[in-house]
Amino acid sequence: MPNIDGGHYFLTALIPLKLEPVKRADGSVTAPSHLLRETLATLPTAQQSPAAVNAGFVSPFARCKRTHLARFVVIDQPMYNGRDGDNSLKQALRNVNLLAHQPVDALSRPWLLFAADLDADESEPDGGLASWARGLWERTEKELRAIFTPCVGFDAVQDAAGFAAWLKRCQIDTLMSFNDYYVPTATLKGWTLKSIAGLLLGVAVGLLLLGALFGIHGWWWLPWAVIALLGGAVAAGLTLWNSGKKPFPTGANTDLPSVLKALFVQQRFALLAAELQGADADTIHRRFGDFISQVKPADTHEPTQPPGVIRSDGIPLVDYARVEAGGQA
C-alpha cells in the first residue's frame, strides 16, 4: 500500500514554484526559487551538532509530536548522468554515433520536494495526513507561510484546513518507504507455496465440479479443465497482488513519543551503568529502584526527551569537525 507502512505515513509532495520575479523585504528583486532557498537556508534544523545546540534554535517541525523527519529539496533540473548506456558491440555493429545528441529531460519550472515521515492514524480514512497537516499549520503557520509562499496555489491557503487540502493536491504516492524502527523484525502472516497451491487447486476443482453440474462431458472436459486451472491461477495471482499491497503492521513502540522516551531512558541508563561500576549488590539494587522511580520507563509523556534534540542528559555532543582536525571535541 503506498504512503503507509509499519504505522507510519510517508508523505511525498512535489510542488511547482512560481516563475514571476518577487521583491524581498529590502526591495531587491529575485526569483521565487532563490527566495525559497534563502528561507530554507535560515530555517533552524534539529539540534544535531554543537553549532546547532549553541545557536539555541530548534526545527519548527519539532513542535508537532507526530513528525519524525522532514526534508526539503529544491529541484531546478534533473541531474544529467551522461548518455544512456548500451552494449558497445551492438553500438559498433549499428554504427551508432556516440556524439549524437540523445533526448534529455527538462523541467519547465523549478519544483519543491517536501517529504515527511509521521505517525499514521489508522482510524482516519486518509491515514492521518489531513489531521497532521492541520496540526502542523496550527503550530508552525509563520514558518510554513515563509516556506511555501513561492509555491503555485499557496496564495489561496488561509487556514489549517486549506493547507491540508492544498498539500494533498501536491502529493504523489510514496512507493518505496524506509522504516527503521522494527525491533524485532515484524512477524508477517504471508502466503506460502503450499497455501498458494491449495488455493489454485481449490478453485480448479470447484470449476470442474461446476462443469460436471452443468453436464460437461466428452472432449469438452479438456478445455474446461484448462479454464479451471487458469481460473485458479488468476485467483492465486489476485490474492498475492492484494496481499502485497497491504502495509506492514504497526510496530510496537514506534510512535514518536515512544521513540523519544526510549532515547531518554537509554541515555540515563548508560550514565547509571557507568556510575555503578564496581558497586556492591545492595547499592545497585537501591540505585536501580531510584532510577525506575525517577525515569518512569512506562510513561511516554514525562519525563521524556524533547523532540528535535540528539541528547537530553547534559552530555555535550562531539564536534567531529574538530576531532578530525586534530583538536579536542
CSV table of C-alpha atoms in Angstrom, one decimal:
chain,number,residue,atom,x,y,z
A,1,MET,CA,0.0,0.0,0.0
A,2,PRO,CA,1.5,3.4,-0.9
A,3,ASN,CA,2.3,6.0,1.7
A,4,ILE,CA,1.6,3.9,4.8
A,5,ASP,CA,3.9,1.3,6.2
A,6,GLY,CA,4.6,0.0,9.7
A,7,GLY,CA,2.3,2.5,11.4
A,8,HIS,CA,4.0,5.5,9.7
A,9,TYR,CA,2.8,7.8,6.9
A,10,PHE,CA,5.4,8.7,4.4
A,11,LEU,CA,4.5,11.9,2.7
A,12,THR,CA,6.0,12.9,-0.6
A,13,ALA,CA,4.8,16.2,-2.2
A,14,LEU,CA,6.1,17.7,-5.4
A,15,ILE,CA,5.2,21.3,-5.6
A,16,PRO,CA,5.6,23.7,-8.6
A,17,LEU,CA,7.3,27.0,-7.9
A,18,LYS,CA,6.2,30.4,-9.3
A,19,LEU,CA,8.1,31.9,-12.2
A,20,GLU,CA,7.3,35.6,-11.8
A,21,PRO,CA,10.0,37.7,-10.1
A,22,VAL,CA,9.4,38.7,-6.5
A,23,LYS,CA,10.6,41.5,-4.2
A,24,ARG,CA,12.4,40.9,-1.0
A,25,ALA,CA,11.7,43.0,2.1
A,26,ASP,CA,14.6,45.3,1.2
A,27,GLY,CA,13.1,46.0,-2.3
A,28,SER,CA,15.5,43.9,-4.3
A,29,VAL,CA,14.1,41.6,-6.9
A,30,THR,CA,14.8,37.9,-7.1
A,31,ALA,CA,13.4,34.6,-8.4
A,32,PRO,CA,10.9,32.6,-6.3
A,33,SER,CA,13.3,29.7,-6.2
A,34,HIS,CA,16.1,31.9,-4.8
A,35,LEU,CA,13.8,33.3,-2.2
A,36,LEU,CA,12.8,29.8,-1.2
A,37,ARG,CA,16.5,28.8,-0.9
A,38,GLU,CA,17.2,31.7,1.3
A,39,THR,CA,14.3,30.8,3.6
A,40,LEU,CA,15.4,27.1,3.8
A,41,ALA,CA,19.0,28.2,4.5
A,42,THR,CA,17.9,30.1,7.6
A,43,LEU,CA,15.4,27.5,8.8
A,44,PRO,CA,16.6,26.0,12.1
A,45,THR,CA,17.5,22.3,12.0
A,46,ALA,CA,17.3,19.8,14.8
A,47,GLN,CA,20.0,20.3,17.5
A,48,GLN,CA,22.2,17.7,15.9
A,49,SER,CA,25.6,19.4,16.2
A,50,PRO,CA,27.4,21.6,18.7
A,51,ALA,CA,26.8,24.6,16.5
A,52,ALA,CA,23.1,24.0,16.3
A,53,VAL,CA,22.9,23.5,20.1
A,54,ASN,CA,24.9,26.7,20.8
A,55,ALA,CA,22.6,28.6,18.4
A,56,GLY,CA,19.7,27.9,20.7
A,57,PHE,CA,17.2,27.2,18.0
A,58,VAL,CA,15.3,24.0,17.1
A,59,SER,CA,13.4,23.0,14.0
A,60,PRO,CA,9.8,24.2,13.9
A,61,PHE,CA,8.8,20.7,12.9
A,62,ALA,CA,9.7,19.6,16.4
A,63,ARG,CA,6.6,21.4,17.7
A,64,CYS,CA,4.5,18.7,16.1
A,65,LYS,CA,4.9,15.4,18.1
A,66,ARG,CA,3.9,13.2,15.2
A,67,THR,CA,6.7,14.3,12.9
A,68,HIS,CA,9.8,12.0,12.8
A,69,LEU,CA,11.6,13.6,9.8
A,70,ALA,CA,11.0,16.4,7.4
A,71,ARG,CA,13.1,17.2,4.3
A,72,PHE,CA,13.0,19.9,1.6
A,73,VAL,CA,14.8,19.8,-1.8
A,74,VAL,CA,14.6,22.5,-4.5
A,75,ILE,CA,14.8,20.9,-7.9
A,76,ASP,CA,15.8,23.2,-10.8
A,77,GLN,CA,16.5,20.5,-13.4
A,78,PRO,CA,17.1,16.7,-13.4
A,79,MET,CA,20.7,15.7,-13.0
A,80,TYR,CA,22.3,14.7,-16.2
A,81,ASN,CA,24.1,11.4,-15.8
A,82,GLY,CA,25.5,11.1,-19.3
A,83,ARG,CA,24.4,9.0,-22.2
A,84,ASP,CA,22.2,6.0,-21.8
A,85,GLY,CA,24.5,3.0,-21.7
A,86,ASP,CA,24.3,0.2,-24.2
A,87,ASN,CA,26.3,-2.8,-25.4
A,88,SER,CA,29.4,-1.5,-27.1
A,89,LEU,CA,29.4,-4.3,-29.6
A,90,LYS,CA,25.8,-3.6,-30.6
A,91,GLN,CA,26.7,0.1,-31.0
A,92,ALA,CA,29.7,-0.8,-33.2
A,93,LEU,CA,27.6,-3.1,-35.4
A,94,ARG,CA,24.8,-0.5,-35.7
A,95,ASN,CA,27.4,2.3,-36.4
A,96,VAL,CA,25.9,4.4,-33.5
A,97,ASN,CA,27.3,7.9,-33.4
A,98,LEU,CA,28.2,8.4,-29.8
A,99,LEU,CA,28.5,12.2,-30.3
A,100,ALA,CA,24.9,12.4,-31.5
A,101,HIS,CA,22.5,14.1,-29.0
A,102,GLN,CA,20.1,11.9,-27.0
A,103,PRO,CA,16.8,13.2,-25.6
A,104,VAL,CA,17.3,14.9,-22.2
A,105,ASP,CA,14.6,15.5,-19.7
A,106,ALA,CA,14.0,19.2,-18.8
A,107,LEU,CA,11.6,20.8,-16.3
A,108,SER,CA,9.6,23.9,-17.3
A,109,ARG,CA,10.0,25.4,-13.8
A,110,PRO,CA,11.7,24.7,-10.5
A,111,TRP,CA,9.9,22.3,-8.1
A,112,LEU,CA,10.0,21.9,-4.3
A,113,LEU,CA,10.1,18.4,-3.0
A,114,PHE,CA,8.7,18.1,0.5
A,115,ALA,CA,9.0,14.7,2.3
A,116,ALA,CA,7.9,13.9,5.8
A,117,ASP,CA,7.7,10.8,7.9
A,118,LEU,CA,5.0,10.9,10.5
A,119,ASP,CA,2.9,8.8,12.8
A,120,ALA,CA,-0.1,7.5,10.9
A,121,ASP,CA,-3.6,7.3,12.4
A,122,GLU,CA,-5.3,4.2,11.1
A,123,SER,CA,-8.7,5.5,12.5
A,124,GLU,CA,-8.8,8.2,9.8
A,125,PRO,CA,-9.7,7.5,6.2
A,126,ASP,CA,-6.6,9.1,4.8
A,127,GLY,CA,-4.2,7.6,7.4
A,128,GLY,CA,-3.9,10.7,9.4
A,129,LEU,CA,-2.4,13.0,6.7
A,130,ALA,CA,-5.0,15.8,7.0
A,131,SER,CA,-5.0,15.9,10.8
A,132,TRP,CA,-1.2,16.0,10.8
A,133,ALA,CA,-1.2,18.8,8.3
A,134,ARG,CA,-3.7,20.8,10.2
A,135,GLY,CA,-1.8,20.3,13.5
A,136,LEU,CA,1.4,21.3,11.8
A,137,TRP,CA,-0.2,24.5,10.5
A,138,GLU,CA,-1.6,25.4,13.9
A,139,ARG,CA,1.9,25.1,15.4
A,140,THR,CA,4.1,26.5,12.6
A,141,GLU,CA,2.0,28.7,10.4
A,142,LYS,CA,4.6,31.5,10.3
A,143,GLU,CA,7.3,29.2,9.1
A,144,LEU,CA,5.1,27.3,6.6
A,145,ARG,CA,4.0,30.6,5.0
A,146,ALA,CA,7.6,31.7,4.6
A,147,ILE,CA,8.5,28.3,3.0
A,148,PHE,CA,5.5,27.8,0.7
A,149,THR,CA,4.7,31.4,-0.4
A,150,PRO,CA,6.8,31.0,-3.6
A,151,CYS,CA,4.8,27.9,-4.5
A,152,VAL,CA,2.0,27.8,-7.0
A,153,GLY,CA,-1.5,27.8,-5.5
A,154,PHE,CA,-0.4,28.6,-1.9
A,155,ASP,CA,-1.8,32.1,-2.0
A,156,ALA,CA,-5.3,30.6,-1.6
A,157,VAL,CA,-4.4,28.9,1.7
A,158,GLN,CA,-6.0,30.8,4.5
A,159,ASP,CA,-6.3,28.3,7.4
A,160,ALA,CA,-5.3,24.8,8.6
A,161,ALA,CA,-8.0,23.0,6.5
A,162,GLY,CA,-6.9,24.9,3.4
A,163,PHE,CA,-3.3,24.0,3.9
A,164,ALA,CA,-4.2,20.3,4.4
A,165,ALA,CA,-6.2,20.3,1.2
A,166,TRP,CA,-3.5,22.2,-0.8
A,167,LEU,CA,-0.8,19.8,0.4
A,168,LYS,CA,-3.0,16.8,-0.6
A,169,ARG,CA,-3.3,18.1,-4.1
A,170,CYS,CA,0.5,18.3,-4.3
A,171,GLN,CA,1.0,14.7,-3.0
A,172,ILE,CA,2.5,11.9,-5.1
A,173,ASP,CA,2.4,8.3,-3.9
A,174,THR,CA,5.4,7.1,-1.9
A,175,LEU,CA,6.0,3.6,-3.2
A,176,MET,CA,9.3,2.8,-1.5
A,177,SER,CA,9.5,3.9,2.1
A,178,PHE,CA,12.2,3.3,4.6
A,179,ASN,CA,11.1,2.3,8.1
A,180,ASP,CA,14.0,1.8,10.6
A,181,TYR,CA,12.0,1.2,13.8
A,182,TYR,CA,11.2,-2.5,13.6
A,183,VAL,CA,12.9,-4.3,16.5
A,184,PRO,CA,12.5,-7.2,16.3
A,185,THR,CA,11.6,-7.9,12.7
A,186,ALA,CA,7.8,-7.9,12.1
A,187,THR,CA,6.1,-11.3,12.2
A,188,LEU,CA,4.1,-11.5,9.0
A,189,LYS,CA,1.4,-13.9,8.1
A,190,GLY,CA,2.1,-14.4,4.4
A,191,TRP,CA,1.2,-16.9,1.8
A,192,THR,CA,3.4,-20.0,1.4
A,193,LEU,CA,3.8,-22.1,-1.8
A,194,LYS,CA,1.6,-24.7,-0.1
A,195,SER,CA,-1.2,-22.3,0.6
A,196,ILE,CA,-1.0,-20.9,-2.9
A,197,ALA,CA,-1.1,-24.3,-4.5
A,198,GLY,CA,-4.1,-25.2,-2.3
A,199,LEU,CA,-5.9,-22.1,-3.4
A,200,LEU,CA,-5.1,-22.8,-7.1
A,201,LEU,CA,-6.3,-26.4,-6.8
A,202,GLY,CA,-9.3,-25.5,-4.8
A,203,VAL,CA,-10.6,-23.0,-7.4
A,204,ALA,CA,-9.7,-25.5,-10.2
A,205,VAL,CA,-11.6,-28.4,-8.5
A,206,GLY,CA,-14.5,-26.1,-7.8
A,207,LEU,CA,-14.8,-25.1,-11.5
A,208,LEU,CA,-14.5,-28.8,-12.5
A,209,LEU,CA,-17.4,-29.7,-10.2
A,210,LEU,CA,-19.3,-26.8,-11.6
A,211,GLY,CA,-18.7,-28.2,-15.1
A,212,ALA,CA,-20.0,-31.6,-14.0
A,213,LEU,CA,-23.1,-29.9,-12.5
A,214,PHE,CA,-23.9,-28.4,-15.9
A,215,GLY,CA,-23.3,-31.6,-17.8
A,216,ILE,CA,-20.0,-31.0,-19.5
A,217,HIS,CA,-18.7,-34.3,-20.8
A,218,GLY,CA,-16.6,-35.9,-23.5
A,219,TRP,CA,-13.8,-33.8,-25.1
A,220,TRP,CA,-15.3,-30.7,-23.6
A,221,TRP,CA,-13.6,-31.7,-20.4
A,222,LEU,CA,-10.2,-30.8,-21.7
A,223,PRO,CA,-10.8,-27.1,-22.5
A,224,TRP,CA,-12.9,-26.8,-19.3
A,225,ALA,CA,-10.0,-28.2,-17.3
A,226,VAL,CA,-7.7,-25.7,-18.8
A,227,ILE,CA,-10.2,-22.9,-18.0
A,228,ALA,CA,-10.4,-24.3,-14.4
A,229,LEU,CA,-6.6,-24.2,-14.0
A,230,LEU,CA,-6.4,-20.7,-15.4
A,231,GLY,CA,-9.1,-19.6,-13.1
A,232,GLY,CA,-7.2,-21.0,-10.2
A,233,ALA,CA,-4.0,-19.3,-11.3
A,234,VAL,CA,-5.8,-15.9,-11.7
A,235,ALA,CA,-7.4,-16.3,-8.2
A,236,ALA,CA,-4.0,-17.1,-6.7
A,237,GLY,CA,-2.4,-14.2,-8.5
A,238,LEU,CA,-5.0,-11.7,-7.4
A,239,THR,CA,-4.7,-12.9,-3.9
A,240,LEU,CA,-1.0,-12.4,-3.9
A,241,TRP,CA,-1.3,-9.0,-5.5
A,242,ASN,CA,-3.8,-7.7,-2.9
A,243,SER,CA,-1.8,-9.2,-0.1
A,244,GLY,CA,1.4,-7.5,-1.4
A,245,LYS,CA,-0.4,-4.1,-1.2
A,246,LYS,CA,-1.1,-4.4,2.5
A,247,PRO,CA,1.3,-2.3,4.7
A,248,PHE,CA,3.4,-3.8,7.4
A,249,PRO,CA,1.6,-3.9,10.7
A,250,THR,CA,2.3,-1.2,13.2
A,251,GLY,CA,5.5,-1.9,15.2
A,252,ALA,CA,5.4,-1.9,18.9
A,253,ASN,CA,6.5,1.4,20.5
A,254,THR,CA,7.4,3.1,17.2
A,255,ASP,CA,5.4,6.2,17.5
A,256,LEU,CA,7.4,9.4,18.2
A,257,PRO,CA,6.6,9.7,21.9
A,258,SER,CA,7.8,6.1,22.4
A,259,VAL,CA,10.9,6.7,20.4
A,260,LEU,CA,11.7,9.9,22.4
A,261,LYS,CA,11.1,8.0,25.7
A,262,ALA,CA,13.4,5.2,24.6
A,263,LEU,CA,16.2,7.7,23.9
A,264,PHE,CA,15.6,9.4,27.3
A,265,VAL,CA,15.8,6.0,29.1
A,266,GLN,CA,18.8,4.8,27.1
A,267,GLN,CA,20.9,7.9,27.8
A,268,ARG,CA,20.2,7.9,31.6
A,269,PHE,CA,20.7,4.1,31.9
A,270,ALA,CA,24.1,4.5,30.3
A,271,LEU,CA,25.0,7.1,33.0
A,272,LEU,CA,23.7,4.8,35.7
A,273,ALA,CA,25.7,1.8,34.4
A,274,ALA,CA,28.9,3.9,34.4
A,275,GLU,CA,28.1,5.1,38.0
A,276,LEU,CA,27.6,1.6,39.4
A,277,GLN,CA,30.8,0.0,38.1
A,278,GLY,CA,32.3,-1.9,41.0
A,279,ALA,CA,29.3,-1.1,43.3
A,280,ASP,CA,28.0,-3.8,45.7
A,281,ALA,CA,24.7,-5.6,45.2
A,282,ASP,CA,22.8,-3.5,47.8
A,283,THR,CA,23.9,-0.2,46.2
A,284,ILE,CA,23.0,-1.5,42.7
A,285,HIS,CA,19.5,-2.6,43.9
A,286,ARG,CA,18.8,0.7,45.6
A,287,ARG,CA,20.1,2.9,42.8
A,288,PHE,CA,18.2,0.9,40.2
A,289,GLY,CA,15.0,1.4,42.2
A,290,ASP,CA,15.7,5.1,42.3
A,291,PHE,CA,16.3,5.0,38.5
A,292,ILE,CA,12.9,3.4,37.8
A,293,SER,CA,11.0,5.8,40.0
A,294,GLN,CA,12.7,8.8,38.5
A,295,VAL,CA,12.8,7.8,34.9
A,296,LYS,CA,9.4,6.1,34.7
A,297,PRO,CA,10.1,3.9,31.7
A,298,ALA,CA,6.4,3.1,31.1
A,299,ASP,CA,5.3,6.7,31.0
A,300,THR,CA,5.9,8.1,27.5
A,301,HIS,CA,4.7,11.6,28.4
A,302,GLU,CA,7.0,12.6,31.2
A,303,PRO,CA,9.8,12.7,31.9
A,304,THR,CA,11.0,12.3,28.3
A,305,GLN,CA,13.3,13.7,25.7
A,306,PRO,CA,12.0,16.8,23.8
A,307,PRO,CA,11.8,16.4,20.1
A,308,GLY,CA,14.4,18.0,17.9
A,309,VAL,CA,17.4,17.2,20.0
A,310,ILE,CA,20.0,14.4,20.0
A,311,ARG,CA,20.8,14.3,23.7
A,312,SER,CA,18.9,15.4,26.8
A,313,ASP,CA,21.2,14.1,29.5
A,314,GLY,CA,23.6,17.1,29.7
A,315,ILE,CA,26.4,15.3,27.8
A,316,PRO,CA,27.7,17.7,25.1
A,317,LEU,CA,27.7,16.5,21.5
A,318,VAL,CA,31.0,15.6,19.9
A,319,ASP,CA,32.3,18.2,17.5
A,320,TYR,CA,33.5,15.7,14.8
A,321,ALA,CA,35.0,18.5,12.6
A,322,ARG,CA,37.4,19.5,15.4
A,323,VAL,CA,38.2,15.9,16.2
A,324,GLU,CA,39.1,15.2,12.5
A,325,ALA,CA,41.2,18.4,12.5
A,326,GLY,CA,43.2,17.1,15.5
A,327,GLY,CA,41.6,19.2,18.2
A,328,GLN,CA,39.6,18.2,21.2
A,329,ALA,CA,35.9,17.5,21.0
